[in-house]
Coordinates of C-alpha atoms in Angstrom, one line a residue:
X1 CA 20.3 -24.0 10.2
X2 CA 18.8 -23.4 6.7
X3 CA 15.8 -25.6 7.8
X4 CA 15.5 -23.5 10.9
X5 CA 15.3 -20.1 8.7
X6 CA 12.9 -21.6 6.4
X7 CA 10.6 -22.4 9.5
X8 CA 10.8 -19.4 11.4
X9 CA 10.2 -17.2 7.6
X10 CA 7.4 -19.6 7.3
X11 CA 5.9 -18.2 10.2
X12 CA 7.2 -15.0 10.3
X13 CA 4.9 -14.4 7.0
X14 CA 2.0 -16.1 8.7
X15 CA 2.0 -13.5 11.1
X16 CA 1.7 -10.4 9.6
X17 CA -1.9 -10.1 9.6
X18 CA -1.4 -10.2 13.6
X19 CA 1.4 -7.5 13.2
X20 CA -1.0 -5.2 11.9
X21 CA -4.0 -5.0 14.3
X22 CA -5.5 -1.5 14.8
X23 CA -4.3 -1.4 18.8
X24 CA -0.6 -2.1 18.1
X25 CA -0.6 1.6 16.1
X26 CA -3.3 3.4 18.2
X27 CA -3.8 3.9 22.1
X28 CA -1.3 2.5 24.7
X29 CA 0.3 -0.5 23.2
X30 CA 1.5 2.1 20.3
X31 CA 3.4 4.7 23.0
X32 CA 4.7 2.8 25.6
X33 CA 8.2 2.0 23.5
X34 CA 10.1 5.0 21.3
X35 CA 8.6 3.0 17.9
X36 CA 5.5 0.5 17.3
X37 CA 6.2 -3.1 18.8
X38 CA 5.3 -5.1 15.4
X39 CA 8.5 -2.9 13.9
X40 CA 10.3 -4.0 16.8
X41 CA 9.2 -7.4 16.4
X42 CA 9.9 -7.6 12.7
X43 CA 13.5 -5.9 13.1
X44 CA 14.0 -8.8 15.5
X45 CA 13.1 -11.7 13.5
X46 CA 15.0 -10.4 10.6
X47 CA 17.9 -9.7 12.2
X48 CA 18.0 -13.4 13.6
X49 CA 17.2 -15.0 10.3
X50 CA 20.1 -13.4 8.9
X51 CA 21.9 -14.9 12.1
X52 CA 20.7 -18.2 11.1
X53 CA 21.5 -17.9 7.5
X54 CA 24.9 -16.3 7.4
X55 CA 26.0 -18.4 10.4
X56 CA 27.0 -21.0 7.3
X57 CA 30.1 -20.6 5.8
X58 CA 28.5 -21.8 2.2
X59 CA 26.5 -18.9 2.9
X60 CA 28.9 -16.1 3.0
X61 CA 31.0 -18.0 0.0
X62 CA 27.8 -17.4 -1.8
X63 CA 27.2 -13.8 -0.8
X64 CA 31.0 -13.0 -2.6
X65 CA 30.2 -14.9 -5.8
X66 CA 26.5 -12.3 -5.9
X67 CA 28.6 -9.0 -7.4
X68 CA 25.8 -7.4 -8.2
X69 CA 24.3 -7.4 -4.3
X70 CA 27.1 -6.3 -3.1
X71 CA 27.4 -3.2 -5.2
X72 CA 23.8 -3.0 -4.2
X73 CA 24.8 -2.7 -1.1
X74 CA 27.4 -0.3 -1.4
X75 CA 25.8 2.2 -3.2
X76 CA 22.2 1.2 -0.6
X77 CA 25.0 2.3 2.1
X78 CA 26.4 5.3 0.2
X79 CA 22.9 7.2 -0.6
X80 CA 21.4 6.4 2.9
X81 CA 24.0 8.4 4.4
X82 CA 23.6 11.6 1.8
X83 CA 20.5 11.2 2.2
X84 CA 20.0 11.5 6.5
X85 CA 23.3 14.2 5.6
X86 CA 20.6 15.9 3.2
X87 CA 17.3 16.5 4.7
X88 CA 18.9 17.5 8.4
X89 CA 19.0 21.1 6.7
X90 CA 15.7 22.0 5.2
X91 CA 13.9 25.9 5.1
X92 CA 10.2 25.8 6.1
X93 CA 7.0 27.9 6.7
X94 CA 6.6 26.0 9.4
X95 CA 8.1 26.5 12.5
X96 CA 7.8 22.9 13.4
X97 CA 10.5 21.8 10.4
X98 CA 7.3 19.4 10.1
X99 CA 8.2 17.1 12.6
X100 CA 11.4 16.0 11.5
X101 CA 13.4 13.4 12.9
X102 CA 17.0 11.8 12.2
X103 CA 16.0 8.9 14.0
X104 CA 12.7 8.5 12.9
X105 CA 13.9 9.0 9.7
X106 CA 16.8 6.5 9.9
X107 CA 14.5 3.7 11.6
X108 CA 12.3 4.2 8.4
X109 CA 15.6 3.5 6.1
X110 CA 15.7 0.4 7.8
X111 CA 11.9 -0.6 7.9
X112 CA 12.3 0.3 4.0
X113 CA 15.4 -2.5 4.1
X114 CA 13.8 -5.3 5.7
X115 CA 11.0 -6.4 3.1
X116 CA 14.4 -6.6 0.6
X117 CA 16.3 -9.2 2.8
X118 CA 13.1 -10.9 3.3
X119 CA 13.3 -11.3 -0.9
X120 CA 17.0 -12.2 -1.0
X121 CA 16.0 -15.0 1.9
X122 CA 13.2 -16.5 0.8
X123 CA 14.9 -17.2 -2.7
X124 CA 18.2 -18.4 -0.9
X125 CA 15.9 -20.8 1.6
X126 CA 14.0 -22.4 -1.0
X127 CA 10.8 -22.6 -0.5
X128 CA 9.0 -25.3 -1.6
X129 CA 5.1 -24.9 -3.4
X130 CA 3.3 -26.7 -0.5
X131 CA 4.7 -24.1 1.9
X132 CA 3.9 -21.2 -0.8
X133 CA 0.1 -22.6 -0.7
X134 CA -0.1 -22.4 2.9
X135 CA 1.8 -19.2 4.2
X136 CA -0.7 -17.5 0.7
X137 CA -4.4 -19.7 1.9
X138 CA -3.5 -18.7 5.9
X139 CA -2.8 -15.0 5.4
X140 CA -5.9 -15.1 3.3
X141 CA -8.2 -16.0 5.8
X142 CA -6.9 -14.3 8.1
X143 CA -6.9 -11.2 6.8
X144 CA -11.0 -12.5 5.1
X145 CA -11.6 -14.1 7.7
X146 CA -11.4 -11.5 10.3
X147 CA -13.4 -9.0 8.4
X148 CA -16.0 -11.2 8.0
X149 CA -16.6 -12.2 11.0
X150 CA -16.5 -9.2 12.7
X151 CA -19.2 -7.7 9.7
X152 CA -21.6 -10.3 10.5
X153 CA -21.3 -9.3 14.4
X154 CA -21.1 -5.5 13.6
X155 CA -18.0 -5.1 15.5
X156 CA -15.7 -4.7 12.8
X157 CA -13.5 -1.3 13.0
X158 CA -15.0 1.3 10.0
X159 CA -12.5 1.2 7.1
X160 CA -13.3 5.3 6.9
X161 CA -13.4 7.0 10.1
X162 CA -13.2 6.4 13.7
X163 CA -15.4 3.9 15.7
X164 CA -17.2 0.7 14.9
X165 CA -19.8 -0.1 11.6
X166 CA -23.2 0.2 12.5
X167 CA -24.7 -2.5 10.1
X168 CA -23.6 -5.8 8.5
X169 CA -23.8 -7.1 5.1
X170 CA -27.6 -8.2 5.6
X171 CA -28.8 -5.0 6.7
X172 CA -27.5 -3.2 3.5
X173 CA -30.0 -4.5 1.2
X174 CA -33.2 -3.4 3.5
X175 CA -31.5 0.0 4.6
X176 CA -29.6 1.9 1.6
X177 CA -29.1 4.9 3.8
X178 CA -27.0 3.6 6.2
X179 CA -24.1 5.4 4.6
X180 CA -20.6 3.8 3.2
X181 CA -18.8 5.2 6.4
X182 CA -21.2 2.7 8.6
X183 CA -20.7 0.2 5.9
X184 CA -17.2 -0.3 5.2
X185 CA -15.6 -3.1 7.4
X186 CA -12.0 -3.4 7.6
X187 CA -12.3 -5.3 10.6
X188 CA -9.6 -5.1 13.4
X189 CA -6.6 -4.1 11.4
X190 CA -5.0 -0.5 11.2
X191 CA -4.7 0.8 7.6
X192 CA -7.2 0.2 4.7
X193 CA -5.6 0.7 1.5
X194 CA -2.9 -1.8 2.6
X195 CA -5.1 -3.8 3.5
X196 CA -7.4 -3.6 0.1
X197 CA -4.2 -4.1 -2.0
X198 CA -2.8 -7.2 -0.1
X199 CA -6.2 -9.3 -0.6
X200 CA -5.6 -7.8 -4.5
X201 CA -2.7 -9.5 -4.5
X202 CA -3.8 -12.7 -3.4
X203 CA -6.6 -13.0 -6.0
X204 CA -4.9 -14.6 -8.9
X205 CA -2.5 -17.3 -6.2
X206 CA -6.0 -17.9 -4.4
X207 CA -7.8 -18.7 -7.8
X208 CA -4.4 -20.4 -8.8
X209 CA -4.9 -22.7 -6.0
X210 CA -9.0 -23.0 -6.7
X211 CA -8.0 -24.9 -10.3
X212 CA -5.0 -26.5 -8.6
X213 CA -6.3 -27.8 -5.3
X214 CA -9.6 -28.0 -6.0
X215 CA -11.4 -28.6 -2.3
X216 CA -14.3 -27.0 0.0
X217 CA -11.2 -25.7 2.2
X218 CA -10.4 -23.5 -1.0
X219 CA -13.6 -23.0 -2.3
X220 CA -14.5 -21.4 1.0
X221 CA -11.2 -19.4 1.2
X222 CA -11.6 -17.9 -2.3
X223 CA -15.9 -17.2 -1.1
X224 CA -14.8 -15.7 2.0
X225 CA -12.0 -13.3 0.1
X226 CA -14.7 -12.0 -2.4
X227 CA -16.7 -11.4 0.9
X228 CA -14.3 -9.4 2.6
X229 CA -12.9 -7.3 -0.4
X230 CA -16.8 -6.4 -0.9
X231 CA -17.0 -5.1 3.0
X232 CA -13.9 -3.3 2.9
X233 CA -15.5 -0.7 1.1
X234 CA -12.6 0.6 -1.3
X235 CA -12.0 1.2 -5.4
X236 CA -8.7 -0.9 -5.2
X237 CA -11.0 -4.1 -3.4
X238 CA -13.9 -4.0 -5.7
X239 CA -12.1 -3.0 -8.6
X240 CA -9.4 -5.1 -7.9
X241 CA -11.9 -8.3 -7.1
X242 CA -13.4 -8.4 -10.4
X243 CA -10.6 -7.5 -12.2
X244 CA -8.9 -9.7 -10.5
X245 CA -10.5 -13.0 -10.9
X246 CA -11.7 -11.8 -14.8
X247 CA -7.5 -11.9 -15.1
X248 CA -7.1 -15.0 -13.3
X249 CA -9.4 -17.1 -15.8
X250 CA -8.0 -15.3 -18.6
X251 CA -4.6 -17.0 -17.0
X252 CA -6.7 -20.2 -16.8
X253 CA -7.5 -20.7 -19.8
X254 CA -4.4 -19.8 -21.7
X255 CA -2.6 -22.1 -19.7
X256 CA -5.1 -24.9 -20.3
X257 CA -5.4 -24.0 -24.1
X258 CA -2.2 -22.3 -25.1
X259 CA 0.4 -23.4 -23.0
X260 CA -1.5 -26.8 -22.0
X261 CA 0.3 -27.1 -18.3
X262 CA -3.2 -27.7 -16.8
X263 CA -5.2 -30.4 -17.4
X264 CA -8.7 -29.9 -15.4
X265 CA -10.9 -27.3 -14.7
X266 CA -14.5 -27.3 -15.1
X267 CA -15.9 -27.3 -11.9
X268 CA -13.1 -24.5 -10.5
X269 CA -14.1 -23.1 -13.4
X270 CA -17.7 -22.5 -12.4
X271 CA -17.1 -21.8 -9.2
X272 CA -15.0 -18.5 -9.9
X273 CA -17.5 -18.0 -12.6
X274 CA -20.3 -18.0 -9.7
X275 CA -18.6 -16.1 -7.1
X276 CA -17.7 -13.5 -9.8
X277 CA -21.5 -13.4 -10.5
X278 CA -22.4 -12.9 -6.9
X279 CA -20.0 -9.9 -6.2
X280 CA -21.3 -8.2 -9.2
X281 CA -25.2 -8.9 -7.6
X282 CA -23.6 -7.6 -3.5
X283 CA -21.7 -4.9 -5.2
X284 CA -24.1 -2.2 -5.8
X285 CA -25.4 -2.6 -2.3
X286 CA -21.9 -2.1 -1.1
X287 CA -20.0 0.8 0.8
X288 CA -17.5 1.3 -2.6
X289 CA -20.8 2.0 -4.9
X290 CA -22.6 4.2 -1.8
X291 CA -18.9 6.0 -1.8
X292 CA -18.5 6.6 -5.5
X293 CA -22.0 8.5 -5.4
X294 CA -21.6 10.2 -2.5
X295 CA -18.0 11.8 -3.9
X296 CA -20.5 12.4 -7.2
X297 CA -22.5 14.5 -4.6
X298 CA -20.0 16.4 -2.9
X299 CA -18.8 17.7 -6.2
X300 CA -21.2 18.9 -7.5
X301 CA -21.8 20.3 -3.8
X302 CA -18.6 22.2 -4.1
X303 CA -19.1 24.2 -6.8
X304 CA -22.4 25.8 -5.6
X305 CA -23.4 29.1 -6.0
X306 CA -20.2 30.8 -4.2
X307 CA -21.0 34.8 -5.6
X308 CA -21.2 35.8 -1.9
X309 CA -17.9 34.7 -0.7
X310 CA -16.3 35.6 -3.9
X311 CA -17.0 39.0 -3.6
X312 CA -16.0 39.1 0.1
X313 CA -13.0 37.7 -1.1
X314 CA -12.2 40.1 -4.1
X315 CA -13.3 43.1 -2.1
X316 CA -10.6 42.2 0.8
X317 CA -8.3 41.8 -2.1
X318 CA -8.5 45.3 -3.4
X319 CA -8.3 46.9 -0.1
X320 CA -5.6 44.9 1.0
X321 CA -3.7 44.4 -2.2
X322 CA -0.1 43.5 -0.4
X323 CA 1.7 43.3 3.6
X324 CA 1.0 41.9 6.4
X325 CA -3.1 43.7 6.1
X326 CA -3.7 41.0 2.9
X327 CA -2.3 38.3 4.8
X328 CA -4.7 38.6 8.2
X329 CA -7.2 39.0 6.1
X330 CA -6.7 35.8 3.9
X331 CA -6.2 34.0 7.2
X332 CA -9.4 35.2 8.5
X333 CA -11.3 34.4 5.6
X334 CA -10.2 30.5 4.9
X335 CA -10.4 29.7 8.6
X336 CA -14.3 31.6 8.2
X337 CA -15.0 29.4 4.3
X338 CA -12.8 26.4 4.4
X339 CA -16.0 25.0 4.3
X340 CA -17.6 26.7 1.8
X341 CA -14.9 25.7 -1.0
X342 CA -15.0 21.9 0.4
X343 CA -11.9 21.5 1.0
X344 CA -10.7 18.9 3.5
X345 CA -10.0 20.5 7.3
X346 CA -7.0 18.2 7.8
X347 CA -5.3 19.7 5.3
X348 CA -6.1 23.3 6.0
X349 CA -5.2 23.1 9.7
X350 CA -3.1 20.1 10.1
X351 CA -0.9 18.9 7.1
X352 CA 0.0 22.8 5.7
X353 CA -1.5 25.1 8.1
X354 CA -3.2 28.1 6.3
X355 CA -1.6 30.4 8.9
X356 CA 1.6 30.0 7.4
X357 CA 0.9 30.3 4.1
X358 CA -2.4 31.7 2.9
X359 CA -1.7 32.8 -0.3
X360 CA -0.8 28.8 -1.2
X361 CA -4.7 28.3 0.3
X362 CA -5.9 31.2 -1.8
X363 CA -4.7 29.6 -5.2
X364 CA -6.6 26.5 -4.0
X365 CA -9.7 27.8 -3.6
X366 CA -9.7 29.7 -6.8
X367 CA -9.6 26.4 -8.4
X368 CA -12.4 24.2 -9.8
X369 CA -14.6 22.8 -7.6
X370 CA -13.5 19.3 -8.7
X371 CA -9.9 20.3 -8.6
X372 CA -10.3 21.3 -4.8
X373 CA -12.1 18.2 -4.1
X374 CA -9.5 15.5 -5.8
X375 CA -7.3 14.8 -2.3
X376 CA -4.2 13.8 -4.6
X377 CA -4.3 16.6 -5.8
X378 CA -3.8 19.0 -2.8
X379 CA -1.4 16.3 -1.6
X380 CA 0.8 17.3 -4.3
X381 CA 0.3 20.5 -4.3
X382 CA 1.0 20.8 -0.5
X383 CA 4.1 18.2 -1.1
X384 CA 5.4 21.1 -4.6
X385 CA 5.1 24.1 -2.4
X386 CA 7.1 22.6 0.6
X387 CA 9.6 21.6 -2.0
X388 CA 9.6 24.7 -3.5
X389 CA 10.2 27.1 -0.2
X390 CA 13.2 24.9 0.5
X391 CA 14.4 25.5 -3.0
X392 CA 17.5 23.0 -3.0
X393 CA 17.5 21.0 -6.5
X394 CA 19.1 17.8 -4.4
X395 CA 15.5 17.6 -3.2
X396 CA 14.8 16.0 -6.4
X397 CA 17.7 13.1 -5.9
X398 CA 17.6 12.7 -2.0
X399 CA 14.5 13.4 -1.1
X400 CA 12.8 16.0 1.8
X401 CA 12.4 12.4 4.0
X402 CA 9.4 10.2 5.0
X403 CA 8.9 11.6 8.5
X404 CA 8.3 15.3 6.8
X405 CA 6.1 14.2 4.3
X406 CA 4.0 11.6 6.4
X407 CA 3.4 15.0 8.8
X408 CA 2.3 16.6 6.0
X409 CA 0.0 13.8 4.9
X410 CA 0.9 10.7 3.3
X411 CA 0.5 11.2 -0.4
X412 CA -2.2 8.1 -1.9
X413 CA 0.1 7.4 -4.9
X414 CA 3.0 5.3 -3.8
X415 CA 6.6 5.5 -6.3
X416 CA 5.3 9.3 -6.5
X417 CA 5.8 9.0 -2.8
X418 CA 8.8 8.1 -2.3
X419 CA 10.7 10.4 -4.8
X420 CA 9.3 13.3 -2.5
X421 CA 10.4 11.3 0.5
X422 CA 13.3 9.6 -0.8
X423 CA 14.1 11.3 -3.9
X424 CA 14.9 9.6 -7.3
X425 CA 17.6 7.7 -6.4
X426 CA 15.9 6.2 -3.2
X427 CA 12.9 5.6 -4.9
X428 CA 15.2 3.2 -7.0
X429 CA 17.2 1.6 -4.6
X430 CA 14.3 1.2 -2.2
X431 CA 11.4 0.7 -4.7
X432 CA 13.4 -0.6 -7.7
X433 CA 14.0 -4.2 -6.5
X434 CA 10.3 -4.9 -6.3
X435 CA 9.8 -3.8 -10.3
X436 CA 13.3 -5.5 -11.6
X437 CA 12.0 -8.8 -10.0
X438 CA 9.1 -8.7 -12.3
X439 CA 11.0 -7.8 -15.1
X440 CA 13.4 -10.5 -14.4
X441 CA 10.1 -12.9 -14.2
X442 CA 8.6 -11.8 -17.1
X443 CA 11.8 -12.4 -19.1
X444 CA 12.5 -15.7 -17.8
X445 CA 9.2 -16.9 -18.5
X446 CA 9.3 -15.4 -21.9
X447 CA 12.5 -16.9 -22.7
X448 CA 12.9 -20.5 -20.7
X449 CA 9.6 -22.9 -21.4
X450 CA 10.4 -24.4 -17.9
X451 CA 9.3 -21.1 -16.4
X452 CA 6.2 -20.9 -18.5
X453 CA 4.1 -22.3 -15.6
X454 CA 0.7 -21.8 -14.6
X455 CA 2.0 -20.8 -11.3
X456 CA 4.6 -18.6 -12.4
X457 CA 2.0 -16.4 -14.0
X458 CA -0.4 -16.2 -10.7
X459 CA 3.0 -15.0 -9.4
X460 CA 3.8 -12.3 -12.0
X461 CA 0.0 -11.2 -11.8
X462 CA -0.1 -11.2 -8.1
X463 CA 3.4 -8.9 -8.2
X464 CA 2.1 -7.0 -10.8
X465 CA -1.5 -6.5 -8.8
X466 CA -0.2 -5.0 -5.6
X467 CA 1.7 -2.2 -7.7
X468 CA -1.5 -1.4 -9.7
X469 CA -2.7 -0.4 -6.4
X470 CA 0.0 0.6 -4.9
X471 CA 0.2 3.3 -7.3
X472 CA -3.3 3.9 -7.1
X473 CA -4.7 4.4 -4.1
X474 CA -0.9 4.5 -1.9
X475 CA -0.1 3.7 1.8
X476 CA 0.9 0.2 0.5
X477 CA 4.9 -0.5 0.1
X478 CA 6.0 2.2 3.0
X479 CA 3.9 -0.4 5.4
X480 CA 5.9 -3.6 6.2
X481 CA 2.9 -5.7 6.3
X482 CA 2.3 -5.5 2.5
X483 CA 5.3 -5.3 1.7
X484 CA 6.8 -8.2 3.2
X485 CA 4.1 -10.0 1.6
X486 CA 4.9 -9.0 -1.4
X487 CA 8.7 -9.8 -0.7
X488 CA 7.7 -13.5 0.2
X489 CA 6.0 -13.6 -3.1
X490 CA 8.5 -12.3 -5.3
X491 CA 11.2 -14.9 -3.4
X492 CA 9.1 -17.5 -4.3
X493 CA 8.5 -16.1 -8.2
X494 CA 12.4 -16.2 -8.6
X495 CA 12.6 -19.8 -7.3
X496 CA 10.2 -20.9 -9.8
X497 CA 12.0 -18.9 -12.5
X498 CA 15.3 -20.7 -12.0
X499 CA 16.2 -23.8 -13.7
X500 CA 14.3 -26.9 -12.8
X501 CA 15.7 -28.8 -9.6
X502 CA 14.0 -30.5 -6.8
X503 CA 11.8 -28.6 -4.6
X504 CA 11.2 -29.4 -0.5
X505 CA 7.8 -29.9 -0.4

């Protein structure tokens, strides 16, 4: 049975790049059951794996000797139930209660629950390095290999935006006015940042595996990677690229020099080295440069000369000093200069609609131009006042719930996330794990020399990696494909942590 598991995580993993095409969450395939078939489908494989592995008795004699998990457990069980008990009762501007749902909110405790067991499994299954290698090279080119591809054919889905690109990576060196939006390739998969902050994560175990396994399969792999984090267009993949192979040598070396645990290296070496140099030479053709100028632009944009509407607004102000009169007026006059002050028309009309609260909207636009332009900005400040006309201090420990604040728009800075969705306490039972297990990594390798391995640091990189971004750009541990990614990784981290013993291979 415990062979059976192993196989059916193997390829459970393998998968998720699948999981996450752009047509599962868009169009028919995404309405025609209650929630999105690749939850459904993950829900369903989890729930037989744990079949498989508890339906051994050693398994469940095992489970009782843990303590620790099954307090986890308890108190998992204890707060998910405050918290559903919690945010049923919540006081809004908005008539809509912003979409809330009890069982949309309870399916998302449980989408939030499945990456975990995934961890606790793949440590319990053992999995062996070989396997490691190919569930972290497949999901690689997948994910690369898609984006790619459909570049070079121009029939990759725009990372920004609706639609199709309208060039491919040659055209951007004889056309720099093609725009990033055109540019940007995130191929056939549904949401960007996720995307961006997986293939971060798989820098330092796919350059891990360039010194270690040294072959064209790899070589090509590891080209086609830098390829597809160029065309994806964001901060977190070109940042992440460079910064992410510049780490991976740094690894490379101390482990050759320092720890010695790696005995060749030269011509790996050089071929990082070279597809380093050859990002750095595509890059400033690429949709993340063309992006970082054009936001340059539109701030400066934003603070234009704005004397008209400013006395417009000041004049309405002193004629309509309080009531209902100030109120039609300040609706009036945001729906007529939304665009004026730059700010961003899903937010004004969609996420916290100005008709419900204009005199939030009029504190925005009397801010900065470069205030009203940062999105994460607004996103908190929507997130603060909706917290703030509910007015109930538990908010802080429970949470106001995912479904509200993903109608309200999903806020690009994930742990500061979930504390509005889930609270404090939920943002440590849900989000915790993921951080203790590189704690727990970091002190085993620090105190055991057996766990001072080569790969044990690509593994405490890669963890580390996916959190950098998750924190910076968001959308990446609410969305099972990363995160169950991550949780493979992290169940593989604590095998290799744990005392030596014989791997299956």
């Amino acid at each position: 049975m415990k062979e059976k598991a192993r196989t059916i995580l193997f390829w459970f993993i393998l998968i998720q790049p699948f999981l996450d095409l752009y047509w599962f969450y868009h169009g028919t395939l995404a309405t025609i059951l209650p929630f999105t078939l690749p939850t459904i489908i993950r829900i369903l494989v989890v729930g037989v794996l744990i079949c498989l592995f508890f339906s051994q008795k050693q398994s469940w004699k095992k489970l009782t000797t843990k303590k620790w998990l099954l307090v986890y457990l308890v108190l998992l069980t204890i707060y998910s139930a405050l918290h559903l008990i919690h945010v049923r009762n919540f006081t809004s501007v908005n008539p809509t209660n912003y979409g809330y749902s009890s069982s949309g909110e309870l399916f998302y405790l449980i989408r939030m629950v499945l990456p975990l067991i995934v961890l606790f499994l793949t440590t319990e299954l053992d999995f062996g390095e070989k396997q490691l290698r190919q569930v972290i090279e497949g999901v690689s080119g997948l994910f690369s290999g898609t984006i790619v591809v459909s570049n070079l054919f121009v029939i990759s889905l725009k990372s920004y935006e609706t639609g199709t690109i309208s060039a491919n990576i040659f055209a951007w060196v004889f056309n720099p006015n093609i725009g990033y939006s055109h540019m940007a390739s995130k191929g056939f998969f549904n949401f960007t940042n996720m995307i961006s902050a997986v293939l971060f994560m798989l820098v330092p175990l796919m350059v891990y595996y360039l010194f270690t396994n040294f072959n064209w399969l790899t070589i090509t792999l590891n080209v086609v990677q830098a390829l597809a984090m160029i065309e994806i267009g964001t901060k977190v993949a070109a940042i992440g690229l460079l910064g992410g192979i510049f780490i991976s040598l740094v690894l490379f070396i101390f482990h050759k020099y320092v720890i010695k645990d790696v005995q060749k290296g030269g011509r790996p070496f050089l071929v990082a080295g070279l597809i380093m140099l050859g990002s750095l030479a595509i890059l400033p053709f690429g949709p993340a440069i063309q992006r970082y100028n054009y936001e340059i632009y539109l701030a400066k944009q934003s603070d234009h000369d704005l004397s008209s509407e400013k006395r417009e607004l000041a004049a309405g102000l002193k004629k309509y000093p309080t009531g209902k009169k100030r109120e039609d007026f300040l609706r009036a006059f945001i729906k007529h200069n939304y665009q004026a002050y730059a700010l961003n028309p899903k937010f004004v009309f969609h996420s916290y609609p100005y008709q419900y609260d204009p005199e939030f909207w009029l504190k925005i636009i009397n801010q900065p131009g470069q205030v009203r332009m940062e999105n994460r900005y607004l996103e908190k400040a929507m997130l603060n006042q909706v917290v703030k006309t509910n007015n109930n201090r538990l908010d802080k420990y429970f949470g106001i719930s995912y479904t509200r604040e993903n109608n309200i728009f999903n806020l690009e800075r994930d742990f500061s996330a979930q504390i509005y969705s889930l609270g404090f306490i939920g943002m440590i039972l849900f989000v915790g794990p993921y951080l203790a297990t590189i704690l727990y990594g970091a002190y085993k390798w620090l105190r055991f020399k057996y766990a001072r391995t080569y790969l044990v640091s690509s593994l405490l990189a890669s963890s580390c990696f996916i959190l950098l971004a998750a924190f910076s750009s968001g959308n990446v541990i609410d969305f099972l494909t990363a995160s169950l990614i991550l949780a493979f990784i992290q169940g593989n981290l604590l095998i290799q942590v744990r005392k030596p013993k014989q791997k299956y291979l």
